[in-house]
JSON list of C-alpha atoms in Angstrom, two decimals:
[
{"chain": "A", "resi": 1, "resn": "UNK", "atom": "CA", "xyz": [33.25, 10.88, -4.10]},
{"chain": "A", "resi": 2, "resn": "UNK", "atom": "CA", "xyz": [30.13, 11.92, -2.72]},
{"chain": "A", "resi": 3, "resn": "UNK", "atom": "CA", "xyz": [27.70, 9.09, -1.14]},
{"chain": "A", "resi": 4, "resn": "UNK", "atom": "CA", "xyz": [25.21, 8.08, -4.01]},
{"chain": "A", "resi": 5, "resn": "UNK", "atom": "CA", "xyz": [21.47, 9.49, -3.72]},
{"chain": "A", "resi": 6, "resn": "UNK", "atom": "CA", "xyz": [19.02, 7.25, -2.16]},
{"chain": "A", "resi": 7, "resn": "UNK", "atom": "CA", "xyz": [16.37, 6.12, -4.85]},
{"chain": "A", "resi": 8, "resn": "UNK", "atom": "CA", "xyz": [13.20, 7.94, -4.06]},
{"chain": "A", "resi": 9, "resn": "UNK", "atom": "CA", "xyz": [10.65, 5.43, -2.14]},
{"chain": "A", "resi": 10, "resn": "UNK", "atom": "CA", "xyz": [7.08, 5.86, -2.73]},
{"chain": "A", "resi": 11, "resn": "UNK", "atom": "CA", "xyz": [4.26, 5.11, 0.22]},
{"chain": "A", "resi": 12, "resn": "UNK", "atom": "CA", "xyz": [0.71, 3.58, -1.04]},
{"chain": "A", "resi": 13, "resn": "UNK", "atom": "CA", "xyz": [-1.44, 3.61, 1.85]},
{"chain": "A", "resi": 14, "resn": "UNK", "atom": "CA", "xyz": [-4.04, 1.24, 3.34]},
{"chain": "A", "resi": 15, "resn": "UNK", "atom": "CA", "xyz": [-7.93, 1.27, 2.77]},
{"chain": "A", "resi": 16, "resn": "UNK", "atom": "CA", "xyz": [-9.71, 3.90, 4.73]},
{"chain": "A", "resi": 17, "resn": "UNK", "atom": "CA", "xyz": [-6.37, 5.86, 5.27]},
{"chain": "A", "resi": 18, "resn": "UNK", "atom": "CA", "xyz": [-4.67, 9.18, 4.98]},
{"chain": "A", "resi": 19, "resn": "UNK", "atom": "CA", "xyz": [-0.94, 7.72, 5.63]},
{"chain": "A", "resi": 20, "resn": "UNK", "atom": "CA", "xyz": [-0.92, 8.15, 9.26]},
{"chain": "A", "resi": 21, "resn": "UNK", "atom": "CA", "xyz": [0.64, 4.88, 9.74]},
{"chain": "A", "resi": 22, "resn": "UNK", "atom": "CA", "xyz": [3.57, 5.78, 7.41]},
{"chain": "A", "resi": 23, "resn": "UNK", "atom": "CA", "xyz": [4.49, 8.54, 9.43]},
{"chain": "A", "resi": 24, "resn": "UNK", "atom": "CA", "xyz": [7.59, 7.16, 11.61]},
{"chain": "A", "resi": 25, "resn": "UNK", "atom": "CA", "xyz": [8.64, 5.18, 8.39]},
{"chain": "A", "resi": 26, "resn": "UNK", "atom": "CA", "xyz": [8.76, 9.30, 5.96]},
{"chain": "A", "resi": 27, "resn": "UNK", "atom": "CA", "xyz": [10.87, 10.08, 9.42]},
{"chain": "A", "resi": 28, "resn": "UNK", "atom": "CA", "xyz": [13.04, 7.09, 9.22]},
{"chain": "A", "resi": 29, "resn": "UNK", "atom": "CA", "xyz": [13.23, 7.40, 5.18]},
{"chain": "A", "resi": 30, "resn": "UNK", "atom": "CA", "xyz": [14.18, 10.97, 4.94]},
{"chain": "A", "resi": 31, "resn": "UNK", "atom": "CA", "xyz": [13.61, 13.69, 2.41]},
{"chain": "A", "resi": 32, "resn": "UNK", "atom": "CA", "xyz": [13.29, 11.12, -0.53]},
{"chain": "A", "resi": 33, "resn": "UNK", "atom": "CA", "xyz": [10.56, 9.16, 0.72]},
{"chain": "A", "resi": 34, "resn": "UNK", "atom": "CA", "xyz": [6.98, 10.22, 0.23]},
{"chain": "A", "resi": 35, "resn": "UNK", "atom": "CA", "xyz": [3.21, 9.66, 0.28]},
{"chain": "A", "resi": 36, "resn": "UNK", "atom": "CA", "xyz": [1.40, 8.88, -2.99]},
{"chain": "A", "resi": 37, "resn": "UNK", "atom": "CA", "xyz": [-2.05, 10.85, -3.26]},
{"chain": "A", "resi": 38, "resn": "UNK", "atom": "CA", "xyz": [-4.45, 9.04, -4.13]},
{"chain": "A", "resi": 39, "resn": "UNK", "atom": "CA", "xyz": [-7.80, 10.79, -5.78]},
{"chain": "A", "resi": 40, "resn": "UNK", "atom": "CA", "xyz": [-10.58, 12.33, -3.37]},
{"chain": "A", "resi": 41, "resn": "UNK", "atom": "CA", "xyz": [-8.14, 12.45, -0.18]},
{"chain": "A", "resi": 42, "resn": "UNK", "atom": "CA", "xyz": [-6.16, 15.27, -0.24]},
{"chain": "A", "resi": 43, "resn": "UNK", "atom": "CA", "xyz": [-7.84, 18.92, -1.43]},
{"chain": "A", "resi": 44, "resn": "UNK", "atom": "CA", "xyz": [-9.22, 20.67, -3.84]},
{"chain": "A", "resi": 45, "resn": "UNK", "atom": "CA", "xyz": [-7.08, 18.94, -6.65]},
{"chain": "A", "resi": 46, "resn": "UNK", "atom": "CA", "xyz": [-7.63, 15.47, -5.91]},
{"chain": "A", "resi": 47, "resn": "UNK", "atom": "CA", "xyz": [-11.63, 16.14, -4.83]},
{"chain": "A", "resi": 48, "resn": "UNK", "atom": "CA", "xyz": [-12.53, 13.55, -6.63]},
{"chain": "A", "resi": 49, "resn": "UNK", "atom": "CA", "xyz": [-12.39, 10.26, -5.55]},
{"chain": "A", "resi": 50, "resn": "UNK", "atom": "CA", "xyz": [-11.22, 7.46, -8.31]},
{"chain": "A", "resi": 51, "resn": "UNK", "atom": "CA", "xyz": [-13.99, 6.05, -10.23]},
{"chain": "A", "resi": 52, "resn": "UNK", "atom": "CA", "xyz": [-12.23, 2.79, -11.28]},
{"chain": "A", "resi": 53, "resn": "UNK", "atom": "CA", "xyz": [-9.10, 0.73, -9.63]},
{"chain": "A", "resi": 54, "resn": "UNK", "atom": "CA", "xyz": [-7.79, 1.44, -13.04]},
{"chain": "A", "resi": 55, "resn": "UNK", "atom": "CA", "xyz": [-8.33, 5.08, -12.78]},
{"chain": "A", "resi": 56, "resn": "UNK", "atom": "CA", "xyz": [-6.56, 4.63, -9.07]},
{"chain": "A", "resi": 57, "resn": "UNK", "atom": "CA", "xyz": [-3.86, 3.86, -10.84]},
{"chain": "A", "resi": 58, "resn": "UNK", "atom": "CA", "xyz": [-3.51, 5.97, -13.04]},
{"chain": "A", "resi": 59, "resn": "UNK", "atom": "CA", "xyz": [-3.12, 8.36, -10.93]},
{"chain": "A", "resi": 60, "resn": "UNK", "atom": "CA", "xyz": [-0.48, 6.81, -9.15]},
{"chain": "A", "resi": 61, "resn": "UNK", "atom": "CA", "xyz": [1.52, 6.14, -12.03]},
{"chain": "A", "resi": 62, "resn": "UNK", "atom": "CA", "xyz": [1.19, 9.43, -12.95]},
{"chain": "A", "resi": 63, "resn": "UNK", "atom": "CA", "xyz": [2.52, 10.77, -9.45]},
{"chain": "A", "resi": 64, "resn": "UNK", "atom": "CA", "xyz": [5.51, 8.49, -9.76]},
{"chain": "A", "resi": 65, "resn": "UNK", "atom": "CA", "xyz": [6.58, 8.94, -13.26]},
{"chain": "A", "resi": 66, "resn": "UNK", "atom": "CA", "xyz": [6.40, 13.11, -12.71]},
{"chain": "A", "resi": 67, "resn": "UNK", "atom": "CA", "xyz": [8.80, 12.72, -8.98]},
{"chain": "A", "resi": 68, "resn": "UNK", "atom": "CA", "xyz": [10.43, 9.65, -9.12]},
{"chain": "A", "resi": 69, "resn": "UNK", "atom": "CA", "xyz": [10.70, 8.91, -13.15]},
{"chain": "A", "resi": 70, "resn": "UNK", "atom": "CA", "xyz": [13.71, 5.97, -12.77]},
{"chain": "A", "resi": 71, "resn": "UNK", "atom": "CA", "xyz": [14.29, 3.93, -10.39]},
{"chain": "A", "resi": 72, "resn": "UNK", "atom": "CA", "xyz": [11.88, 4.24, -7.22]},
{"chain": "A", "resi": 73, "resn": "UNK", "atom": "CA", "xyz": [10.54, 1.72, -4.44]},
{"chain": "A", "resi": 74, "resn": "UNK", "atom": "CA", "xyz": [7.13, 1.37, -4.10]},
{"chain": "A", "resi": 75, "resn": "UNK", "atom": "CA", "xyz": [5.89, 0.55, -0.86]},
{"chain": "A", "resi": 76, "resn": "UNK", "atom": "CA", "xyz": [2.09, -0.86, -0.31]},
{"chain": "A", "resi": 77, "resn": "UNK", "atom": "CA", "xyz": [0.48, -1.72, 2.80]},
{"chain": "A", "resi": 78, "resn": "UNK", "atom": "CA", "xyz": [-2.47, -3.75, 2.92]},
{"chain": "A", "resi": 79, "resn": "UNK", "atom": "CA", "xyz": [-5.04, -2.21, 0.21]},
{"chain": "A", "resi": 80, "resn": "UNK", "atom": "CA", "xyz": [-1.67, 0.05, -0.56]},
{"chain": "A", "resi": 81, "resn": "UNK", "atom": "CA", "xyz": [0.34, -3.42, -1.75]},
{"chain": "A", "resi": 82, "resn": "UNK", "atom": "CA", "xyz": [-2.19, -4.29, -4.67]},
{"chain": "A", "resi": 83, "resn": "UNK", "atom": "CA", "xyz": [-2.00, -0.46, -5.64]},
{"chain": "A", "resi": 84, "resn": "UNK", "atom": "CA", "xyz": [1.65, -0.31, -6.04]},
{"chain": "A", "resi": 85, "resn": "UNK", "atom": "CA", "xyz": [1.69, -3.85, -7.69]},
{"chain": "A", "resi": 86, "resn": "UNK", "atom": "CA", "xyz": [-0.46, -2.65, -10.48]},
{"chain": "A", "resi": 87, "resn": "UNK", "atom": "CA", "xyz": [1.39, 1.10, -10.64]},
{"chain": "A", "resi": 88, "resn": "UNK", "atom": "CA", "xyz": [4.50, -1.00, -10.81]},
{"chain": "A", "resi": 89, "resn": "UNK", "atom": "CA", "xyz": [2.77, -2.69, -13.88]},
{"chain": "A", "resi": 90, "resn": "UNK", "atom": "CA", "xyz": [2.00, 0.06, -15.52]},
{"chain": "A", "resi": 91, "resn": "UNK", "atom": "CA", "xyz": [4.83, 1.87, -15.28]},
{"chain": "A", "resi": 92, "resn": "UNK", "atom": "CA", "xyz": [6.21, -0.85, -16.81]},
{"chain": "A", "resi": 93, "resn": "UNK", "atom": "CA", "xyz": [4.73, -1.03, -19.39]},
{"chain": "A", "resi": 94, "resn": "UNK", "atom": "CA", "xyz": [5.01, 2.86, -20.43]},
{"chain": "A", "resi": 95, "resn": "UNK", "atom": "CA", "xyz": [9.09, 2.12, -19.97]},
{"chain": "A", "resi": 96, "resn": "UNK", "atom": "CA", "xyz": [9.52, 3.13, -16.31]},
{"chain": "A", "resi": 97, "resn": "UNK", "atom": "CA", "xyz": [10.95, 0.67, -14.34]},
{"chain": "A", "resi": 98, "resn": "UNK", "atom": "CA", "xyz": [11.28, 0.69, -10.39]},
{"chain": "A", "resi": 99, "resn": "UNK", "atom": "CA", "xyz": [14.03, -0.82, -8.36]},
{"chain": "A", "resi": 100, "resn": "UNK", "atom": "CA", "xyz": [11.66, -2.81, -6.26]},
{"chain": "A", "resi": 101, "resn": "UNK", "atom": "CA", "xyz": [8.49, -3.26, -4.91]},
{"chain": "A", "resi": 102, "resn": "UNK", "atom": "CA", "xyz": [7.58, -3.59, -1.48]},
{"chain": "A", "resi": 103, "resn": "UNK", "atom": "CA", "xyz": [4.53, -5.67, -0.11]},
{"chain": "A", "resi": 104, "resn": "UNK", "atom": "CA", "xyz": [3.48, -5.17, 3.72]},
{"chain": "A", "resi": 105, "resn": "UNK", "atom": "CA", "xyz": [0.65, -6.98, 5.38]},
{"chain": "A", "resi": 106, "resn": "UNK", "atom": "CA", "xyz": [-0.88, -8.42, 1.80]},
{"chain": "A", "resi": 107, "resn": "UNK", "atom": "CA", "xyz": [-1.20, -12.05, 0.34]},
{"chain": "A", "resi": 108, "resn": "UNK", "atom": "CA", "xyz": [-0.74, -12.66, -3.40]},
{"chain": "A", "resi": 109, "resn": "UNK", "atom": "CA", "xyz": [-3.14, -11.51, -5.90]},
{"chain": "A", "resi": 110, "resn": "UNK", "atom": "CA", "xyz": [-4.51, -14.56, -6.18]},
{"chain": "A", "resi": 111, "resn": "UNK", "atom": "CA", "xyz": [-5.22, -15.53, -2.59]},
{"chain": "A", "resi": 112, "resn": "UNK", "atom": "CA", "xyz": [-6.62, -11.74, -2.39]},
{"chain": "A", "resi": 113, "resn": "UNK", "atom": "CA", "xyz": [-10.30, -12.12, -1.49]},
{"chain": "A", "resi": 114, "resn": "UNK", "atom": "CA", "xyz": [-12.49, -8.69, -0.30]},
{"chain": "A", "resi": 115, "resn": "UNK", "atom": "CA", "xyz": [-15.05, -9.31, 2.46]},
{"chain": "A", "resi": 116, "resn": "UNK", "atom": "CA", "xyz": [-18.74, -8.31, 1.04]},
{"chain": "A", "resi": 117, "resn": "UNK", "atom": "CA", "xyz": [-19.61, -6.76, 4.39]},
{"chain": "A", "resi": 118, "resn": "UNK", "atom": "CA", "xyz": [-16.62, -4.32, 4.31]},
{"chain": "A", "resi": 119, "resn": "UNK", "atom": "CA", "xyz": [-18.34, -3.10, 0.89]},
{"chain": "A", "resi": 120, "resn": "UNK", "atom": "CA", "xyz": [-21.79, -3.35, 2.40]},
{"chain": "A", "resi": 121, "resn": "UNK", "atom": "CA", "xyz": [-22.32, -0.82, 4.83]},
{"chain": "A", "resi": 122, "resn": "UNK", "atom": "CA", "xyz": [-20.52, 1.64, 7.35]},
{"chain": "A", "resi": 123, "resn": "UNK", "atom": "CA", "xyz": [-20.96, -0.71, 10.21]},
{"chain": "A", "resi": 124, "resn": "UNK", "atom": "CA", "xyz": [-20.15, -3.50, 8.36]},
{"chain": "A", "resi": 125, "resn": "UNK", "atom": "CA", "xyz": [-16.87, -1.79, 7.27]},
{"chain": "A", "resi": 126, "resn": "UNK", "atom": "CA", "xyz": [-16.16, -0.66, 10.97]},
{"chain": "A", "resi": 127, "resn": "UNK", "atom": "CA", "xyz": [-16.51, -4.32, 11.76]},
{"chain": "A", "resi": 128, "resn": "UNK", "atom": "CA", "xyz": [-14.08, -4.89, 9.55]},
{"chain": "A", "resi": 129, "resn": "UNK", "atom": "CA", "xyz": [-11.76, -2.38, 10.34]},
{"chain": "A", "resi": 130, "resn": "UNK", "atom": "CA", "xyz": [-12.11, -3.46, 14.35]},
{"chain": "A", "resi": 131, "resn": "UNK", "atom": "CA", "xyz": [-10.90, -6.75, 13.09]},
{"chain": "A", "resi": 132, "resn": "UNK", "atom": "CA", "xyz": [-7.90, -6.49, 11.74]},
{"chain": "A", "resi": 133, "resn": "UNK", "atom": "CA", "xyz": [-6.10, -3.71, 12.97]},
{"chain": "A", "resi": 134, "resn": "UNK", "atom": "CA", "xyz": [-8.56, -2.24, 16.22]},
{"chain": "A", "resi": 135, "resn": "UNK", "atom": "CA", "xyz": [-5.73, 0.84, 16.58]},
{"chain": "A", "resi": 136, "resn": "UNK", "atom": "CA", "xyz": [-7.75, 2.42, 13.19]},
{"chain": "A", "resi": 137, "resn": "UNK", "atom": "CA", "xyz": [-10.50, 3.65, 14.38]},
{"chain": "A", "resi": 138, "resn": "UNK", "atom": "CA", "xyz": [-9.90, 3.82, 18.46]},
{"chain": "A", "resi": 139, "resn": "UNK", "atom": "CA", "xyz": [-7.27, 6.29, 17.49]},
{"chain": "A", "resi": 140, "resn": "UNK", "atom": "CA", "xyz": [-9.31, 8.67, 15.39]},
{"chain": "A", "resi": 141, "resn": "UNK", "atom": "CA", "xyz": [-9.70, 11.91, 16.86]},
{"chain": "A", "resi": 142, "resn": "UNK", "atom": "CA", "xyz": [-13.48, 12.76, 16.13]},
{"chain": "A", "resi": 143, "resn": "UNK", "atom": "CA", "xyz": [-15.94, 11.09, 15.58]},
{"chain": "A", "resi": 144, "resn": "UNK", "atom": "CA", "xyz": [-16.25, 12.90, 12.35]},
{"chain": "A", "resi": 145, "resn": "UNK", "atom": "CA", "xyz": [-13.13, 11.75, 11.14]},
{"chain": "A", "resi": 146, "resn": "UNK", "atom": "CA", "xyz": [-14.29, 8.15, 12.13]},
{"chain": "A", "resi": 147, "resn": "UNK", "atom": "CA", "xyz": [-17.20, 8.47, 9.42]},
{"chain": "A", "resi": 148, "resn": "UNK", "atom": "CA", "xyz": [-14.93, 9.89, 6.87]},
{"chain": "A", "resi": 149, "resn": "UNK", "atom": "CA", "xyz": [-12.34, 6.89, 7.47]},
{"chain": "A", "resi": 150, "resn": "UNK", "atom": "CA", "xyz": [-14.85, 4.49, 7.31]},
{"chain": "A", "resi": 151, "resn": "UNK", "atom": "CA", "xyz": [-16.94, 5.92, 4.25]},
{"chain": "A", "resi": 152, "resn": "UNK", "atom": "CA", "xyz": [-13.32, 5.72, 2.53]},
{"chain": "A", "resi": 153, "resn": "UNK", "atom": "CA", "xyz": [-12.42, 2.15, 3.64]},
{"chain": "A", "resi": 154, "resn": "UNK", "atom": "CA", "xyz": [-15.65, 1.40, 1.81]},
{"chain": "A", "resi": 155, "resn": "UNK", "atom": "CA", "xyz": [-14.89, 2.99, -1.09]},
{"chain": "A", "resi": 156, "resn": "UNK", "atom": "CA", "xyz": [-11.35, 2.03, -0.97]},
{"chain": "A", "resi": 157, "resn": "UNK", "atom": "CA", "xyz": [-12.43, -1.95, -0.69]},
{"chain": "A", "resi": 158, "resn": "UNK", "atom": "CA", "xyz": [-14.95, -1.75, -3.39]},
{"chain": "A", "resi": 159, "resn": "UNK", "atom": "CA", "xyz": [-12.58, -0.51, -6.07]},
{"chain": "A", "resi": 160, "resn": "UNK", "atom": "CA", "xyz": [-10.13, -3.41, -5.04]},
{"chain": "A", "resi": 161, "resn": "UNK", "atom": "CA", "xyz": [-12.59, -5.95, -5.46]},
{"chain": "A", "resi": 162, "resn": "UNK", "atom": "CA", "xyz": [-12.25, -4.80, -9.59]},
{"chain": "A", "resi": 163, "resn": "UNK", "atom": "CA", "xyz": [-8.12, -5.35, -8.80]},
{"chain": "A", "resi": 164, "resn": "UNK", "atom": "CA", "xyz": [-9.26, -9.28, -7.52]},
{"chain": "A", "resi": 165, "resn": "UNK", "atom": "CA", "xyz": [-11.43, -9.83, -10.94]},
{"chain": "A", "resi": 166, "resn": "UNK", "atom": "CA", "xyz": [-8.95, -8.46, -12.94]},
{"chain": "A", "resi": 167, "resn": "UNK", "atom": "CA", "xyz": [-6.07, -10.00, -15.10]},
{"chain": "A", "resi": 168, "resn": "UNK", "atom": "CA", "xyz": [-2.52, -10.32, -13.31]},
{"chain": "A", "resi": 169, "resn": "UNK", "atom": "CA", "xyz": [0.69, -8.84, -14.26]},
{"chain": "A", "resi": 170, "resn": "UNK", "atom": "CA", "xyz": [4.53, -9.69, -13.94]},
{"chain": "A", "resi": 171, "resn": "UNK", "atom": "CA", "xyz": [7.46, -7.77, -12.80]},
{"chain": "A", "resi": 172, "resn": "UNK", "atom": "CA", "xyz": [10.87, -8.27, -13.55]},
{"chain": "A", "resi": 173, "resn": "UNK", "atom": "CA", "xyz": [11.92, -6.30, -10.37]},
{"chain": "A", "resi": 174, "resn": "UNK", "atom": "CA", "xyz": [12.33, -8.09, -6.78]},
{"chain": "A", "resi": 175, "resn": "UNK", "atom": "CA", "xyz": [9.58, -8.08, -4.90]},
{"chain": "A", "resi": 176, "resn": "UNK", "atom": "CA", "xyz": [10.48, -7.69, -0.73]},
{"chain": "A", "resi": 177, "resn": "UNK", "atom": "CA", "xyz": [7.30, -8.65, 1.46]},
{"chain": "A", "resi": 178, "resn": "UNK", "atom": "CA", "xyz": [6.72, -8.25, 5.33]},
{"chain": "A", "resi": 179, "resn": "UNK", "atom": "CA", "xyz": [3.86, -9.56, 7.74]},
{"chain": "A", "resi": 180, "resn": "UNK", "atom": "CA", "xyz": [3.29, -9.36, 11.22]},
{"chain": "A", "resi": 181, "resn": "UNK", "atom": "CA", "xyz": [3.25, -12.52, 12.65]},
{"chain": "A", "resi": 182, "resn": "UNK", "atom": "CA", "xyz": [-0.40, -11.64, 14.75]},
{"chain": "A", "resi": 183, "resn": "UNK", "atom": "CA", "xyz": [-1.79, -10.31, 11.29]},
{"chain": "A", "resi": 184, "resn": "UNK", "atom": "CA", "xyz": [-5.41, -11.96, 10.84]},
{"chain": "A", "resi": 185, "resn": "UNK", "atom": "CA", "xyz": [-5.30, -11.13, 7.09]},
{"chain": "A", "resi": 186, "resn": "UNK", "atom": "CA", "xyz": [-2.19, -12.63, 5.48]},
{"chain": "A", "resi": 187, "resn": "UNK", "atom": "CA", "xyz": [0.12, -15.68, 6.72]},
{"chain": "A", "resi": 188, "resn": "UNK", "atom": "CA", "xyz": [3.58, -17.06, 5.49]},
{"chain": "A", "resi": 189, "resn": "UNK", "atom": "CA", "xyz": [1.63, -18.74, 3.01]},
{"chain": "A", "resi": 190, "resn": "UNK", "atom": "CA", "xyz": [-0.28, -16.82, 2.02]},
{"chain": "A", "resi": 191, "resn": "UNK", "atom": "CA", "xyz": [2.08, -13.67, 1.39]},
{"chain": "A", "resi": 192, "resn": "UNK", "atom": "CA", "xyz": [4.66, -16.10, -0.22]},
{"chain": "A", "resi": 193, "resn": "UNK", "atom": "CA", "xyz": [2.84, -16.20, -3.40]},
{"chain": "A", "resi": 194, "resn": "UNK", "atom": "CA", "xyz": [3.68, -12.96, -4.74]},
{"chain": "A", "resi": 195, "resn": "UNK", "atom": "CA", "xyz": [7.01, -15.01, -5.71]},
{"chain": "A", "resi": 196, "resn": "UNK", "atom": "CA", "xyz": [5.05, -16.05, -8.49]},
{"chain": "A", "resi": 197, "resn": "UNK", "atom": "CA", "xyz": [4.09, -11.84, -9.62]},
{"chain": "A", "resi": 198, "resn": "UNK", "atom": "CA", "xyz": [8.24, -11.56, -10.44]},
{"chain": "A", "resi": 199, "resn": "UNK", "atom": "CA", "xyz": [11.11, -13.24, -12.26]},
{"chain": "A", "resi": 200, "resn": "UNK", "atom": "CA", "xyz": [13.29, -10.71, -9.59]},
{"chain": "A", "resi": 201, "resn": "UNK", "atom": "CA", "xyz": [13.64, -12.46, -6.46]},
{"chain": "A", "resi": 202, "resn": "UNK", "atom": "CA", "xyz": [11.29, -12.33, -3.41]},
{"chain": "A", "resi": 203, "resn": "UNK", "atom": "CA", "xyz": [12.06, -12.60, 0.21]},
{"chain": "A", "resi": 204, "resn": "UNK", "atom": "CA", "xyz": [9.81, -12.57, 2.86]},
{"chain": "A", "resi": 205, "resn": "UNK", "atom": "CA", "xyz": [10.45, -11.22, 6.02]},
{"chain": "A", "resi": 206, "resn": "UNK", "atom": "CA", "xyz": [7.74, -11.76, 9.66]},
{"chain": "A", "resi": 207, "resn": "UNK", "atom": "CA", "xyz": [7.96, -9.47, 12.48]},
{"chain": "A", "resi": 208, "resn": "UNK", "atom": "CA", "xyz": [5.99, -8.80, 15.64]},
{"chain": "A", "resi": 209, "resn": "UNK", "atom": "CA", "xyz": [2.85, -7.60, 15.80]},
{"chain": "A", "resi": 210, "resn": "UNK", "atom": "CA", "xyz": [-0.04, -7.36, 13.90]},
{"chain": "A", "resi": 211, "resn": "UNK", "atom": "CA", "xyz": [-0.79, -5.67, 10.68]},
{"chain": "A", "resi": 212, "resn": "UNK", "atom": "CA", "xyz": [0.37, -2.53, 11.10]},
{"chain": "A", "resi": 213, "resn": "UNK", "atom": "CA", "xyz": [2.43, -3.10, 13.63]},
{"chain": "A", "resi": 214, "resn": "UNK", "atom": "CA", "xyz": [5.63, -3.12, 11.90]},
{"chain": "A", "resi": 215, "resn": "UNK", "atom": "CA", "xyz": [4.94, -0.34, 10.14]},
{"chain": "A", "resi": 216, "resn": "UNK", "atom": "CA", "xyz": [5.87, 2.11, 13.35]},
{"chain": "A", "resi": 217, "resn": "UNK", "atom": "CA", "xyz": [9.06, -0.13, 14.39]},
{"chain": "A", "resi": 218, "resn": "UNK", "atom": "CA", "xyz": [12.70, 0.94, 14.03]},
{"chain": "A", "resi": 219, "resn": "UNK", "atom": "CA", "xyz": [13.15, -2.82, 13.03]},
{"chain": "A", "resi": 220, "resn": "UNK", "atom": "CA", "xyz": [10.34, -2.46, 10.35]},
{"chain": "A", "resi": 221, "resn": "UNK", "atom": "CA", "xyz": [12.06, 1.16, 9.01]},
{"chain": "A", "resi": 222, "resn": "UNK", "atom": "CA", "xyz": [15.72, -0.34, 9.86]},
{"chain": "A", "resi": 223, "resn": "UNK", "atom": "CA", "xyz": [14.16, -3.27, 7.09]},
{"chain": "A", "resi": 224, "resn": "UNK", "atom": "CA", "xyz": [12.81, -0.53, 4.77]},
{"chain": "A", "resi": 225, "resn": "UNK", "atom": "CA", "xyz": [16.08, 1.34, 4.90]},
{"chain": "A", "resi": 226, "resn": "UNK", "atom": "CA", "xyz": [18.23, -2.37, 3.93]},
{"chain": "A", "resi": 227, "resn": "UNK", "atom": "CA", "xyz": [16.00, -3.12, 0.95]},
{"chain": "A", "resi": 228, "resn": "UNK", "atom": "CA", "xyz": [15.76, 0.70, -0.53]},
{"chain": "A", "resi": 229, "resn": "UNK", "atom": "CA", "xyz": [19.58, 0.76, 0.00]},
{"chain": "A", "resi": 230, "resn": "UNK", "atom": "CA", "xyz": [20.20, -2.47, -1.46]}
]
């Protein structure tokens, strides 16, 4: 018999980003893996950026029940994690389950907390975005597309502080999270909590680096590959 299909794995981006840092992981993953869209990024279709975390979501859930309707990982990085927590909610809830969810660089909901000066101003969200991973913005290629990041991250962070305030759900899927052991915003502790988001297991894995750091390894993919696959 033919080997089985791998089950479709779905990327949720960071604040501020357009998925570059997934880009060696949709290599490593193959044809089955790709990149949610989330409003206002990508063209004239999704113009408009979300007015709500709710309506964020949405629109995710949407994405993932049309490509991926059974059975699909969800993987969230940083901002991306408490997006494809709450998708995994919903689709839930509307009868769609995933396999699993994936949570890089993120504490638990509850230990989530959104810095008011990275929903303040563009400097103040540059600041921000110099602190925790300084490869973000050195690496833009304009400083155009420096603005637009930054103007994004600012939206991006105020919509999430509604996902902080809001009430929490439970999954009955496992949950799989990963840190960087140099990551200033999460720590063992701190990401170990999202045991308490699922009655499906959780296992926490630390590698080097720092927050995004894993997400370009062939450790961090060969990790990806184990928990999609397993």
């Amino acid at each position: 018999m033919p080997d089985a299909e791998p089950a479709g794995t779905v990327l949720f981006p960071g604040a501020g980003s357009f998925g570059g840092e997934f880009t060696a992981l949709l290599d490593a993953l193959g044809p089955a893996a790709w990149l949610v869209r989330y409003p206002g990024r990508h063209g004239r279709d999704f113009g408009v950026p979300a007015g709500s975390f709710d309506a964020l979501v949405r629109a995710c859930a949407e994405q993932v029940s049309r490509r991926a309707p059974a059975g699909a990982v969800l993987v969230g990085h940083s901002f991306g994690a408490y997006v494809a927590y709450a998708t995994a909610v919903r689709l839930r809830a509307a009868g769609t389950a995933v396999s699993a969810l994936v949570v890089v660089g993120a504490v638990g909901p509850g230990r989530l907390t959104v810095p008011a000066d990275a929903t303040g101003t563009p400097a103040g969200a540059a600041a921000y975005l110099d602190r925790v991973d300084p490869t973000v913005l050195a690496g833009a290629p304009s400083d155009e597309w420096r603005e637009v990041v930054v103007e994004t991250t600012v939206q991006d962070l105020r919509l999430l502080r509604e996902f902080a305030a809001g009430p929490a759900g439970r999954l009955d899927r496992p949950i799989r999270a990963a840190r960087g052991e140099a990551d200033p915003l999460t720590s063992d502790a701190g990401v170990g909590e999202w045991a308490d988001r699922t009655d499906g297991g959780f296992a926490l894995r630390v590698f080097p680096g720092g927050h995004s750091d894993l997400l370009r390894s062939p450790a961090g993919a060969s990790w990806l590959r184990a928990v999609r696959d397993g």
